[in-house]
C-alpha cells in the first residue's frame, strides 16, 4: 500500500515524518523535489510506503501540489494533514480532529438571504466524505474527535465569523485551509481521502498569545505514530 500525506508547510511535514520514523537515529531517505518545487519525503513502514508532501498554504496550492504528486506516482490513499483551529469546547488546543466530512465552508456566494455554498449555486459539490470506516478507525486509534473539518480561504479571526460558521456547520470540529483542495485532487484521480488536524488554537478572535503551535505539532506527530498500521489494516479490508 502507498499513501500520500499532504501538508501545507515544512514544520507540519517534519512532524508527520518524525511520527512515521520508528527509530529516529536511523537515517531515512532525503527529501526529493518534484516539478513545481514541491518537497516530498518517503517513509517505509510494515505494509505501507508513505510520501509526505509540502504543497503550500490554501486550497488552491494544496490542490496543485497534490495533483502534481498524484500524476507522478500511483497511490492508494491521500491524507491531508496539519494544524488548524478547533471549535470549542469539543476540540481544544493540543487535541486531534479526524474529518468525517471535508467541507468547503466559504466557497460560494453571499446573497440577501445569506451564504450559499458552491453546491447550492449548482457548480459542483461542497463536501467530500472520507471512507467512514477509515475515519472511524483513525479517530479511535489516535483518540481524536471525529467531526467535519471546514476548509476556509480566510482563517477565522472574530467571534462573529466563528458564530456564523458554527451556525452553518454546528457539528464542525476544526477549520483549516487545505483539506478541500487535497480532496478535490484525490477525487479527480479516483482516490479516497482523509483529513487529520491537530488543534493549535480556538476558532474565534485572533489571539496569537493563545496559540499552541508547538503542542499541536507534537500532537500531529504523535497521531501519525499510530496511523501507519491503521492505514494498512483499512487497506486490507477497506470500504472504498
PDB file of C-alpha atoms in Angstrom, residues 79-80 82 91 95-102 130-150 171-174 193-199 220 223-224 226-227 230-231:
ATOM      1  CA  UNK A  79      -4.293  12.256   3.553  1.00  0.00           C
ATOM      2  CA  UNK A  80      -4.475  15.987   4.259  1.00  0.00           C
ATOM      3  CA  UNK A  82      -1.536  19.652   9.549  1.00  0.00           C
ATOM      4  CA  UNK A  91     -11.649  20.425  20.102  1.00  0.00           C
ATOM      5  CA  UNK A  95      -6.227  17.700  20.537  1.00  0.00           C
ATOM      6  CA  UNK A  96      -6.701  15.910  17.224  1.00  0.00           C
ATOM      7  CA  UNK A  97      -9.648  16.006  14.832  1.00  0.00           C
ATOM      8  CA  UNK A  98     -10.247  13.401  12.120  1.00  0.00           C
ATOM      9  CA  UNK A  99     -12.666  14.503   9.430  1.00  0.00           C
ATOM     10  CA  UNK A 100     -15.836  12.561   8.741  1.00  0.00           C
ATOM     11  CA  UNK A 101     -16.575  15.259   6.157  1.00  0.00           C
ATOM     12  CA  UNK A 102     -14.264  17.719   4.378  1.00  0.00           C
ATOM     13  CA  UNK A 130     -13.699  10.212   3.661  1.00  0.00           C
ATOM     14  CA  UNK A 131     -14.316   6.469   3.875  1.00  0.00           C
ATOM     15  CA  UNK A 132     -16.391   6.091   7.038  1.00  0.00           C
ATOM     16  CA  UNK A 133     -14.569   3.001   8.253  1.00  0.00           C
ATOM     17  CA  UNK A 134     -11.136   4.569   7.808  1.00  0.00           C
ATOM     18  CA  UNK A 135     -12.140   7.811   9.543  1.00  0.00           C
ATOM     19  CA  UNK A 136     -13.592   5.898  12.479  1.00  0.00           C
ATOM     20  CA  UNK A 137     -10.503   3.692  12.819  1.00  0.00           C
ATOM     21  CA  UNK A 138      -8.178   6.702  12.643  1.00  0.00           C
ATOM     22  CA  UNK A 139     -10.158   8.621  15.257  1.00  0.00           C
ATOM     23  CA  UNK A 140     -10.268   5.650  17.622  1.00  0.00           C
ATOM     24  CA  UNK A 141      -6.558   4.888  17.273  1.00  0.00           C
ATOM     25  CA  UNK A 142      -5.477   8.492  17.875  1.00  0.00           C
ATOM     26  CA  UNK A 143      -8.106   9.495  20.433  1.00  0.00           C
ATOM     27  CA  UNK A 144      -9.292  12.172  18.016  1.00  0.00           C
ATOM     28  CA  UNK A 145     -12.644  13.862  17.699  1.00  0.00           C
ATOM     29  CA  UNK A 146     -14.487  12.533  14.641  1.00  0.00           C
ATOM     30  CA  UNK A 147     -16.219  15.542  13.095  1.00  0.00           C
ATOM     31  CA  UNK A 148     -16.430  17.679   9.951  1.00  0.00           C
ATOM     32  CA  UNK A 149     -13.358  19.765   9.168  1.00  0.00           C
ATOM     33  CA  UNK A 150     -14.035  23.038   7.378  1.00  0.00           C
ATOM     34  CA  UNK A 171     -21.053  19.712  14.196  1.00  0.00           C
ATOM     35  CA  UNK A 172     -17.743  21.102  12.890  1.00  0.00           C
ATOM     36  CA  UNK A 173     -14.648  20.134  14.841  1.00  0.00           C
ATOM     37  CA  UNK A 174     -11.946  22.199  13.155  1.00  0.00           C
ATOM     38  CA  UNK A 193      -9.076  10.933   1.089  1.00  0.00           C
ATOM     39  CA  UNK A 194      -8.741  11.530   4.825  1.00  0.00           C
ATOM     40  CA  UNK A 195      -8.037  14.695   6.812  1.00  0.00           C
ATOM     41  CA  UNK A 196      -6.235  14.825  10.173  1.00  0.00           C
ATOM     42  CA  UNK A 197      -5.854  18.103  12.080  1.00  0.00           C
ATOM     43  CA  UNK A 198      -4.034  18.933  15.290  1.00  0.00           C
ATOM     44  CA  UNK A 199      -5.562  21.925  17.041  1.00  0.00           C
ATOM     45  CA  UNK A 220       0.309  15.736  14.928  1.00  0.00           C
ATOM     46  CA  UNK A 223      -1.046  10.861  15.779  1.00  0.00           C
ATOM     47  CA  UNK A 224       0.963   9.658  12.817  1.00  0.00           C
ATOM     48  CA  UNK A 226      -0.076   5.158  15.281  1.00  0.00           C
ATOM     49  CA  UNK A 227      -1.750   5.820  11.931  1.00  0.00           C
ATOM     50  CA  UNK A 230      -4.415   1.869  10.732  1.00  0.00           C
ATOM     51  CA  UNK A 231      -3.918   2.639   7.056  1.00  0.00           C
TER      52      UNK A 231
END
